[in-house]
């Protein structure tokens, strides 16, 4: 069966990405993780049919693919809001007041930790260390990072996401608006960001914001 | 003290765009690759890395040259760069990936040539999309220049590089779990032996090295192993990128030579404690490491052996500082909670033990502790890590379980009165 016949419902850029991913590894099965991200991007979250498609692409059984998907926290098997807000509550962020940031975000987003807001705009989760401890407390929106977030800035971030409703979230833009101390100098700004709660990485899907360079 | 900034000089010289290939090449980048591919044998490269005596920067501090020497002759062989960086407190590899991806790629090319590898993988944690974008763009730029791909610089050497994103699981930083993950399996650690150098990715000989370890390779080959070995302290050489976090005036990554004292690192480099408060305790090497306290450890040297003799480890280079206002039981609970969440579940002492430890600390924190809880905590710790020895005796496939014991033995050793006070608080009858 051709690749397109296995994933007829995927966009053609994502079909092309899938083809490249299958070629990037000595063995097809190694593409299971990136393909799961693509399936999640296609369907909003990881559906049973998405996992079955990935199984066919990689030569695994659907049960094997499910076993992989359930092992990792970033594969979401339930509906996720448009913006997934991840608040780090690990040790360094905890020491710098992350629990108050989480509470502020829960209040403003109308989504308690581990849930999605009724209007589907936000999902909120507390997460373990996201490698931004020098800029604690740290928050991610669709995995795009903001360092040095206060409870007030956390609230303002939620308001901004609701009102401005950016299609592509950019780490540099959010850092400028809602961030503070950073773990290190970030250097020049990036125009590429996330369009969904899936890590925005070229081979799996990311997008550029028009008019930014 | 004068020392070269091996890893971070280019970022300082080019604060905006050290990640671009033109900037990298303009500063002499990829010259070492040219030197290696046009005039050195793989054996000569390995010999330099051996004489550099560089200890791996991922956590275990195993000498890279010795590990390379274990690589079995079977083919194909693989190089896997470990960029899973998930040990709480650690954010150094993120900077190396984001700000100087070509330094890493040049290191990958030189290392692959030395090891007879034609396909290398860079495994980056899933929560690092920006570092992954930067590395992917750098890989594509290197292909476009002919630094990667077929017959690099006409040398006959071929190398492909694949960038792989993780899925949000700390355990995938453990090298055999990482290999399983890369093979499309659940990220569960394998029993060792066989070691990856003999049976690694797809059961083929594989070298797994940390991002920082490989990022040092271009400098080492450029300047010679002996020059590297001359930096720092005799038992831990070179510079190291430390991640400073917590209650410091100047948190962030710093590149310093090995062999400073903790006092220098915390007060001179880290700027001291915020609001000039007192230092209470610090975690010297990532969440897995037993804690240090100012009464005993400020003048201990920051080297592998000195820290080991004092009962802890440099681990991932993450220094987490806590001031006098810190509730150490709450801090220990936070770290234990991490390990309970990240246990892969294969081994009973780890899966069950870490969950129990977290639950008991939680009830202590919430005023529901029992007088027997201190003994119970220590008993569970002993089940995971018999004798509570350092380094731990293992009852599990990997060291994740024993890592959860470190914060508990630390508070019991240094702050037992505070733990007892929490228990006593709970034991007082509620006033009417
Ligand atoms: C639970 C656990 C987590 C680990 N996480 C990482 C990690 O995130 N990054 C890393 O480089 N090494 C990590 N390691 C160490 C690796 O197993 C391995 O020793 C290292 O990648 C080898 O590289 P090096 O010799 O260059 O340090 C971890 C080990 C354990 C037991
Ligand atoms: S502890 Fe929050 S980013 Fe590391």
XYZ file of C-alpha atoms and ligand atoms in Angstrom:
680
model
C 0.000 0.000 0.000
C 1.304 3.452 -0.763
C 1.965 5.882 2.033
C -0.781 8.199 0.845
C -3.273 5.355 1.025
C -2.453 4.790 4.701
C -2.867 8.454 5.629
C -5.266 9.826 3.012
C -6.712 12.328 5.472
C -3.329 13.953 6.246
C -2.388 17.195 4.507
C 0.065 16.753 1.683
C 2.896 18.584 3.538
C 2.420 16.187 6.428
C 2.369 13.200 4.082
C 5.667 14.450 2.706
C 7.044 14.880 6.212
C 5.991 11.341 7.077
C 7.800 10.039 4.017
C 10.992 11.860 5.008
C 10.778 10.696 8.607
C 10.478 7.071 7.547
C 13.676 7.542 5.513
C 15.587 9.268 8.309
C 16.213 6.113 10.342
C 17.919 2.804 9.580
C 14.718 1.050 10.696
C 11.189 2.253 10.054
C 9.996 1.605 13.589
C 12.302 4.345 14.872
C 10.035 6.887 13.206
C 7.198 6.023 15.564
C 7.737 8.978 17.924
C 7.929 11.714 15.277
C 5.017 10.158 13.396
C 2.932 10.198 16.559
C 3.584 13.936 16.816
C 2.465 14.363 13.218
C -0.681 12.331 13.851
C -1.395 14.503 16.875
C -0.903 17.603 14.768
C -3.330 16.245 12.174
C -6.086 15.205 14.538
C -5.726 17.671 17.424
C -4.859 14.852 19.786
C -3.739 11.287 19.422
C -6.752 9.294 18.255
C -7.059 5.540 17.930
C -7.147 5.846 14.177
C -4.040 8.043 14.258
C -2.207 5.378 16.227
C -3.387 2.685 13.821
C -2.089 4.752 10.914
C 1.291 5.143 12.604
C 1.349 1.405 13.239
C 0.823 0.721 9.543
C 3.484 3.197 8.541
C 6.094 1.761 10.893
C 5.264 -1.924 10.638
C 4.348 -2.135 14.322
C 1.089 -3.419 15.766
C -1.439 -0.874 17.051
C -0.832 -2.291 20.550
C 2.895 -1.596 20.268
C 2.210 1.946 19.144
C -0.204 2.480 22.024
C 2.400 1.161 24.444
C 4.836 3.778 23.165
C 2.301 6.599 23.132
C 1.193 5.927 26.691
C 4.775 5.986 27.961
C 5.408 9.646 27.153
C 3.631 12.649 28.646
C 3.693 14.727 25.462
C 1.408 12.421 23.523
C -2.068 13.578 24.445
C -4.770 11.012 24.039
C -7.563 13.357 25.112
C -8.665 16.632 23.639
C -6.276 19.498 24.376
C -7.128 23.205 24.318
C -5.835 25.547 21.648
C -3.127 26.665 24.040
C -1.499 24.158 26.342
C -0.017 26.062 29.264
C 2.621 24.066 31.114
C 3.801 25.493 34.421
C 6.999 24.023 35.801
C 6.690 23.145 39.479
C 9.972 21.251 39.873
C 12.483 22.166 42.530
C 14.151 25.322 41.164
C 10.865 26.831 40.007
C 9.227 25.777 43.275
C 11.919 27.666 45.198
C 11.136 30.763 43.139
C 7.371 30.662 43.593
C 6.015 28.466 40.810
C 3.020 27.275 42.828
C 1.637 30.817 42.901
C 2.165 31.095 39.148
C 0.209 27.892 38.636
C -2.657 29.146 40.776
C -2.748 32.446 38.889
C -2.806 30.661 35.543
C -5.554 28.309 36.717
C -7.681 31.264 37.808
C -7.258 33.334 34.694
C -7.584 30.498 32.192
C -10.585 28.910 33.848
C -8.840 25.558 33.664
C -7.627 23.728 36.741
C -4.336 21.850 36.626
C -4.857 18.830 34.392
C -8.015 20.098 32.701
C -9.236 22.075 29.708
C -11.321 25.234 29.924
C -14.988 24.904 28.932
C -14.490 27.022 25.818
C -11.566 24.848 24.681
C -9.089 27.716 24.692
C -6.770 26.507 27.429
C -5.416 23.324 28.868
C -3.319 23.767 31.979
C -0.826 21.297 33.398
C 1.977 21.374 35.937
C 5.116 19.803 34.548
C 8.484 18.637 35.754
C 11.652 20.652 35.038
C 11.713 22.116 31.532
C 15.366 23.148 31.565
C 14.877 26.812 32.340
C 15.763 26.757 36.032
C 18.091 29.770 35.831
C 15.049 31.746 34.703
C 12.618 30.249 37.203
C 9.665 30.181 37.365
C 9.253 28.923 33.811
C 6.131 28.393 31.728
C 5.550 27.010 28.250
C 2.704 27.690 25.836
C 2.454 24.894 23.290
C 5.993 24.052 24.419
C 7.313 27.528 23.542
C 9.213 28.821 26.561
C 8.866 31.897 28.765
C 11.344 32.412 31.612
C 10.953 34.505 34.749
C 7.142 34.503 34.939
C 5.398 36.096 37.929
C 1.792 35.331 38.930
C 0.695 38.701 37.481
C 2.500 38.049 34.205
C 1.016 34.574 34.124
C -2.457 36.096 34.269
C -1.598 38.686 31.646
C -0.318 35.899 29.416
C -3.676 34.101 29.586
C -5.570 37.309 28.821
C -3.340 38.029 25.868
C -3.725 34.538 24.452
C -7.495 34.813 24.769
C -7.714 38.307 23.261
C -4.970 38.321 20.641
C -5.516 34.621 19.849
C -2.217 34.239 17.969
C -2.249 31.430 15.391
C 1.477 30.934 15.891
C 2.938 31.351 19.364
C 6.508 32.639 19.411
C 8.856 32.167 22.321
C 10.638 35.512 21.843
C 7.423 37.497 21.626
C 5.990 35.940 24.792
C 9.291 36.312 26.625
C 9.336 40.012 25.804
C 5.749 40.529 26.931
C 5.497 38.236 29.931
C 8.981 37.055 30.874
C 11.733 38.214 33.173
C 15.129 36.828 34.105
C 16.544 34.308 31.616
C 18.843 31.319 32.037
C 21.190 32.837 29.443
C 21.246 35.427 26.671
C 18.939 34.136 23.945
C 20.514 36.068 21.084
C 18.592 37.133 17.995
C 14.852 36.582 17.738
C 13.177 33.715 15.982
C 10.134 33.945 13.727
C 9.196 30.292 13.986
C 6.800 28.914 16.542
C 4.008 26.528 17.404
C 0.601 26.215 15.769
C -0.710 23.526 18.123
C 0.167 21.787 21.386
C 2.843 19.759 19.604
C 6.544 20.662 19.730
C 7.160 22.986 16.800
C 10.086 21.349 15.130
C 10.605 21.551 11.362
C 10.283 17.882 10.495
C 7.149 17.534 12.630
C 5.547 20.842 11.850
C 6.144 24.411 12.892
C 5.188 27.658 11.285
C 6.528 31.102 10.640
C 4.590 34.169 11.644
C 3.978 36.362 8.601
C 5.825 39.621 8.648
C 8.464 38.602 11.159
C 11.990 37.785 10.238
C 42.899 32.832 37.100
C 43.178 32.617 33.356
C 41.491 29.908 31.351
C 39.959 29.637 27.893
C 36.176 29.617 27.503
C 36.126 26.429 25.494
C 32.379 26.201 25.047
C 30.970 29.697 25.310
C 33.522 32.126 23.838
C 31.748 32.364 20.484
C 28.432 33.186 22.146
C 30.109 36.079 23.934
C 31.826 37.308 20.769
C 28.625 37.016 18.729
C 25.797 37.620 21.159
C 23.105 37.805 18.489
C 23.879 35.045 16.042
C 26.533 32.570 17.185
C 24.210 29.828 15.925
C 24.604 30.662 12.230
C 27.007 28.734 10.029
C 28.536 31.871 8.507
C 29.352 33.241 11.927
C 30.729 29.886 13.019
C 32.932 29.531 9.941
C 33.984 33.177 10.166
C 35.357 32.407 13.626
C 37.359 29.437 12.368
C 34.586 26.877 12.715
C 34.863 23.588 10.769
C 38.632 24.122 10.397
C 39.264 21.334 12.868
C 37.027 19.042 10.839
C 39.120 19.917 7.761
C 42.324 19.213 9.646
C 41.005 15.863 10.853
C 39.580 14.689 7.546
C 42.606 15.738 5.519
C 45.419 14.712 7.790
C 44.563 12.615 10.838
C 43.787 8.952 11.354
C 40.880 7.837 13.543
C 43.436 6.397 15.973
C 45.130 9.781 16.326
C 41.814 11.450 17.148
C 40.959 8.816 19.753
C 44.445 9.211 21.256
C 43.917 12.960 21.702
C 40.556 12.419 23.401
C 42.180 9.863 25.695
C 45.010 12.192 26.633
C 42.518 15.019 27.200
C 41.108 12.846 29.983
C 37.708 14.474 29.638
C 35.049 13.057 31.927
C 31.591 12.725 30.407
C 29.382 15.695 31.202
C 26.049 13.830 31.270
C 26.153 12.709 34.870
C 28.346 9.683 35.422
C 31.636 11.465 34.644
C 33.045 8.432 32.876
C 36.196 9.270 30.856
C 35.128 9.658 27.230
C 38.375 8.352 25.759
C 38.115 5.128 27.732
C 34.488 4.664 26.692
C 35.475 5.174 23.071
C 38.123 2.496 23.516
C 35.395 -0.036 24.409
C 33.600 0.361 21.076
C 33.288 -3.094 19.535
C 34.493 -3.612 15.953
C 31.169 -4.859 14.487
C 29.462 -2.679 11.884
C 27.512 -0.511 11.481
C 28.281 1.535 14.564
C 26.401 4.524 15.835
C 27.028 7.716 17.761
C 24.136 9.028 19.819
C 24.354 12.477 21.357
C 22.364 12.705 24.554
C 20.445 15.986 24.638
C 17.611 14.713 26.788
C 18.652 17.081 29.615
C 15.872 16.563 32.152
C 17.586 16.368 35.528
C 15.902 19.125 37.552
C 18.189 22.119 37.833
C 19.991 21.459 34.548
C 19.825 23.787 31.535
C 23.356 23.862 30.168
C 22.859 21.667 27.103
C 19.954 23.882 26.097
C 22.359 26.790 25.735
C 24.868 24.731 23.764
C 22.144 23.446 21.425
C 20.513 26.822 20.939
C 23.495 29.114 20.797
C 26.252 27.027 19.217
C 24.783 24.064 17.334
C 27.645 24.002 14.824
C 30.183 23.449 17.579
C 28.209 20.316 18.467
C 27.897 19.222 14.837
C 31.606 19.688 14.215
C 32.173 17.590 17.333
C 29.811 14.956 15.956
C 31.669 14.849 12.632
C 35.095 14.511 14.269
C 33.859 11.933 16.778
C 32.064 9.910 14.102
C 35.194 9.866 11.966
C 37.222 8.678 14.939
C 34.710 5.982 15.836
C 33.984 4.727 12.329
C 30.398 5.906 12.477
C 28.373 6.835 9.392
C 25.068 7.673 11.055
C 24.820 9.802 14.166
C 21.718 10.771 16.124
C 21.093 13.814 18.260
C 18.340 13.010 20.756
C 16.798 16.199 22.161
C 14.110 16.258 24.811
C 10.623 16.990 23.471
C 10.207 20.127 25.574
C 13.108 21.736 23.698
C 11.533 22.683 20.351
C 13.658 25.819 19.922
C 16.975 24.057 20.569
C 15.802 21.307 18.192
C 14.906 23.844 15.511
C 18.313 25.444 15.847
C 20.113 22.118 15.608
C 17.997 20.972 12.658
C 18.689 24.224 10.806
C 22.381 23.835 11.569
C 22.356 20.237 10.322
C 20.704 21.361 7.086
C 23.239 24.190 6.687
C 26.074 21.730 7.227
C 24.639 19.384 4.581
C 24.307 22.301 2.176
C 28.003 23.102 2.624
C 29.018 19.497 2.163
C 30.145 19.085 5.783
C 27.622 16.280 6.162
C 26.461 13.660 3.712
C 28.388 11.670 1.143
C 32.175 11.856 0.746
C 32.734 14.838 3.020
C 35.456 17.120 1.613
C 36.481 14.383 -0.801
C 37.812 12.342 2.116
C 35.689 9.297 1.362
C 34.027 9.675 4.768
C 30.203 9.643 4.793
C 28.061 10.861 7.659
C 24.342 11.336 8.111
C 22.870 13.066 11.154
C 19.298 12.631 12.351
C 17.769 14.908 14.971
C 15.191 13.125 17.125
C 12.785 14.638 19.626
C 11.833 12.887 22.849
C 8.332 12.629 24.238
C 8.640 14.005 27.748
C 10.177 11.270 29.869
C 13.154 11.923 32.149
C 14.186 8.298 32.091
C 15.066 8.568 28.398
C 18.187 10.445 29.499
C 19.500 7.141 30.822
C 21.487 5.885 27.880
C 19.887 2.477 27.362
C 16.374 3.873 27.819
C 17.310 6.481 25.237
C 18.359 3.768 22.824
C 15.076 1.926 23.315
C 13.234 5.167 22.728
C 15.191 5.753 19.534
C 14.320 2.250 18.387
C 10.635 3.056 18.700
C 10.108 1.235 21.999
C 9.008 2.409 25.416
C 11.875 4.252 27.063
C 12.732 1.620 29.639
C 16.346 1.070 30.681
C 18.060 -2.174 29.681
C 20.079 -4.382 31.980
C 23.807 -3.773 31.611
C 25.948 -5.546 30.479
C 25.907 -5.617 27.531
C 26.967 -1.982 27.431
C 25.963 0.191 24.476
C 29.555 0.237 23.194
C 29.094 -3.468 22.501
C 25.349 -3.780 21.914
C 23.627 -0.434 21.589
C 21.266 0.957 18.979
C 19.725 -1.926 16.993
C 22.119 -4.116 19.024
C 25.081 -2.547 17.203
C 28.134 -0.945 18.846
C 27.078 2.540 19.951
C 28.710 5.415 21.768
C 26.368 7.600 23.801
C 27.818 10.941 24.876
C 26.344 14.069 26.364
C 25.943 17.284 24.324
C 28.583 19.108 26.373
C 31.070 16.246 26.082
C 30.859 16.257 22.283
C 30.872 20.069 22.144
C 34.349 19.981 23.713
C 35.779 17.737 20.995
C 36.630 20.410 18.369
C 38.652 22.394 20.924
C 40.411 19.276 22.168
C 41.493 18.236 18.677
C 42.422 21.795 17.761
C 44.557 22.407 20.831
C 45.564 18.880 21.717
C 44.486 16.620 24.538
C 47.318 17.747 26.781
C 46.258 21.376 26.587
C 42.781 20.364 27.740
C 44.165 18.183 30.516
C 46.212 21.145 31.757
C 43.071 23.162 32.539
C 41.302 22.798 35.857
C 42.233 20.362 38.567
C 44.300 17.226 38.180
C 41.411 14.896 39.003
C 38.815 16.738 36.919
C 40.134 18.597 33.932
C 38.819 21.162 31.511
C 36.112 23.708 32.009
C 32.544 22.870 32.783
C 29.252 24.554 32.177
C 27.412 24.726 35.496
C 23.719 25.549 35.753
C 23.150 27.757 38.788
C 19.595 28.123 40.065
C 17.556 28.770 43.176
C 18.072 31.603 45.641
C 21.124 33.171 44.019
C 21.684 36.760 42.994
C 23.041 35.646 39.635
C 21.449 32.412 38.497
C 22.294 31.122 35.018
C 24.877 29.042 33.195
C 28.549 29.682 33.833
C 31.612 28.141 32.245
C 34.382 27.798 34.807
C 37.476 25.651 35.159
C 37.088 22.570 37.322
C 38.573 22.800 40.785
C 37.041 25.972 42.230
C 35.647 25.703 45.729
C 31.915 25.727 46.317
C 32.377 29.032 48.125
C 33.816 30.561 44.955
C 31.109 29.086 42.773
C 28.212 30.174 44.964
C 29.459 33.524 46.246
C 31.861 34.827 43.599
C 30.363 33.388 40.434
C 26.744 33.063 41.554
C 26.812 36.439 43.305
C 25.822 35.060 46.705
C 22.384 34.630 48.187
C 19.462 36.862 47.198
C 18.734 39.689 49.636
C 21.996 38.740 51.420
C 20.261 35.993 53.323
C 22.059 33.000 54.784
C 22.812 29.974 52.672
C 21.012 26.951 54.095
C 21.902 24.097 51.749
C 22.568 23.326 48.099
C 22.268 20.446 45.708
C 25.676 20.120 44.089
C 24.909 18.077 40.974
C 21.275 17.831 39.939
C 18.248 16.522 41.778
C 19.787 13.060 42.193
C 22.694 14.308 44.292
C 22.873 14.364 48.100
C 22.841 17.926 49.418
C 25.706 19.964 50.826
C 25.599 22.397 53.750
C 27.720 25.482 54.494
C 29.035 24.103 57.814
C 30.882 21.290 56.067
C 31.170 21.783 52.350
C 31.881 25.363 51.262
C 35.600 24.688 50.969
C 35.273 21.353 49.208
C 36.662 21.550 45.692
C 34.370 21.222 42.711
C 35.895 18.078 41.220
C 34.546 14.588 40.739
C 36.703 13.033 43.446
C 36.473 15.780 46.055
C 32.694 15.850 45.800
C 32.513 12.052 45.885
C 34.667 11.932 49.034
C 32.286 14.402 50.634
C 29.382 12.075 49.833
C 27.779 13.508 46.743
C 28.360 13.967 43.017
C 28.751 16.629 40.355
C 26.225 14.768 38.235
C 24.736 16.959 35.541
C 26.421 20.167 36.755
C 23.226 21.608 38.225
C 23.688 23.613 41.406
C 20.424 24.357 43.205
C 20.814 26.816 46.043
C 18.391 27.220 48.960
C 18.454 30.079 51.439
C 17.537 30.129 55.124
C 13.830 30.629 54.429
C 13.514 27.281 52.672
C 11.319 24.580 54.119
C 13.657 21.672 53.461
C 10.947 19.044 53.887
C 8.935 20.765 51.166
C 12.009 20.972 48.950
C 12.803 17.292 49.481
C 9.183 16.426 48.748
C 9.364 18.310 45.453
C 12.419 16.380 44.361
C 11.023 13.013 45.467
C 7.790 13.794 43.649
C 9.798 14.224 40.483
C 11.344 10.780 40.760
C 8.016 9.188 41.661
C 6.500 10.732 38.539
C 9.400 9.730 36.322
C 9.907 6.145 37.508
C 9.438 3.955 34.437
C 7.789 1.292 36.575
C 9.954 -1.678 35.628
C 11.527 -2.265 39.052
C 9.367 -2.680 42.155
C 11.652 -0.954 44.709
C 11.679 2.179 42.560
C 8.058 2.164 41.381
C 6.542 1.431 44.799
C 9.246 3.017 46.939
C 9.293 6.434 45.307
C 5.494 6.676 45.482
C 5.476 5.799 49.175
C 8.231 8.273 49.930
C 6.286 11.006 48.201
C 3.058 10.165 50.011
C 4.663 10.139 53.428
C 6.457 13.438 52.867
C 3.173 14.891 51.647
C 1.353 13.931 54.815
C 4.192 15.340 56.931
C 3.941 18.609 55.044
C 0.205 18.722 55.493
C 0.198 18.237 59.228
C -0.833 14.597 59.110
C 2.519 12.989 59.858
C 2.957 10.164 62.349
C 5.723 9.651 64.908
C 6.749 6.500 63.067
C 7.147 8.315 59.746
C 10.824 9.145 60.093
C 11.687 5.488 60.619
C 9.303 4.498 57.861
C 10.911 6.893 55.393
C 14.370 5.588 56.218
C 13.166 1.999 55.983
C 11.732 2.536 52.505
C 14.942 4.303 51.492
C 16.885 1.289 52.722
C 14.748 -1.003 50.578
C 15.574 1.022 47.483
C 19.200 1.649 48.361
C 20.469 -0.938 50.892
C 22.556 0.527 53.704
C 21.939 4.053 52.369
C 25.512 3.987 51.143
C 27.117 6.483 48.779
C 27.469 5.667 45.951
C 24.246 3.683 46.315
C 24.019 -0.066 46.206
C 21.593 -0.969 43.493
C 18.388 -2.977 43.734
C 17.148 -1.631 40.418
C 18.134 -1.698 36.736
C 19.096 1.988 36.723
C 19.969 4.579 39.390
C 16.657 6.489 39.248
C 15.267 4.818 42.378
C 18.325 5.518 44.540
C 18.218 9.121 43.306
C 14.945 9.626 45.168
C 16.689 8.555 48.365
C 19.252 11.393 48.198
C 17.000 14.265 49.319
C 15.619 12.205 52.186
C 18.961 11.107 53.570
C 20.079 14.719 53.120
C 17.337 16.212 55.280
C 17.674 13.422 57.822
C 21.423 14.021 58.113
C 21.451 17.810 58.163
C 17.971 18.916 59.216
C 16.569 16.087 61.283
C 15.269 18.524 63.907
C 13.159 20.251 61.244
C 11.707 16.957 60.097
C 10.985 16.004 63.709
C 9.329 19.363 64.293
C 6.940 18.649 61.442
C 6.053 15.292 62.903
C 5.524 16.849 66.341
C 3.345 19.546 64.901
C 1.025 16.906 63.565
C 1.055 14.947 66.811
C -0.221 17.881 68.873
C -3.893 17.463 69.584
C -6.014 19.989 67.768
C -6.961 22.770 70.142
C -10.614 23.039 70.864
C 17.954 8.403 35.267
C 19.080 8.914 34.431
C 18.926 10.063 33.659
C 19.956 10.538 32.865
N 19.752 11.672 32.128
C 20.744 12.120 31.320
C 20.546 13.266 30.491
O 19.476 13.887 30.487
N 21.563 13.660 29.692
C 22.759 12.993 29.644
O 23.641 13.369 28.888
N 22.969 11.921 30.429
C 22.000 11.461 31.247
N 22.219 10.341 32.003
C 23.524 9.652 31.882
C 23.534 8.716 30.673
O 23.053 7.446 31.071
C 24.941 8.529 30.101
O 25.790 8.171 31.134
C 25.496 9.751 29.429
O 24.626 10.252 28.452
C 26.817 9.419 28.775
O 27.404 10.600 28.236
P 28.764 11.186 28.834
O 29.680 10.010 29.078
O 29.264 12.070 27.765
O 28.420 11.875 30.083
C 21.190 9.855 32.831
C 21.362 8.723 33.616
C 20.331 8.251 34.409
C 20.557 7.034 35.223
S 12.896 23.471 37.785
Fe 11.553 24.586 36.522
S 12.644 24.746 34.707
Fe 13.955 23.527 35.908
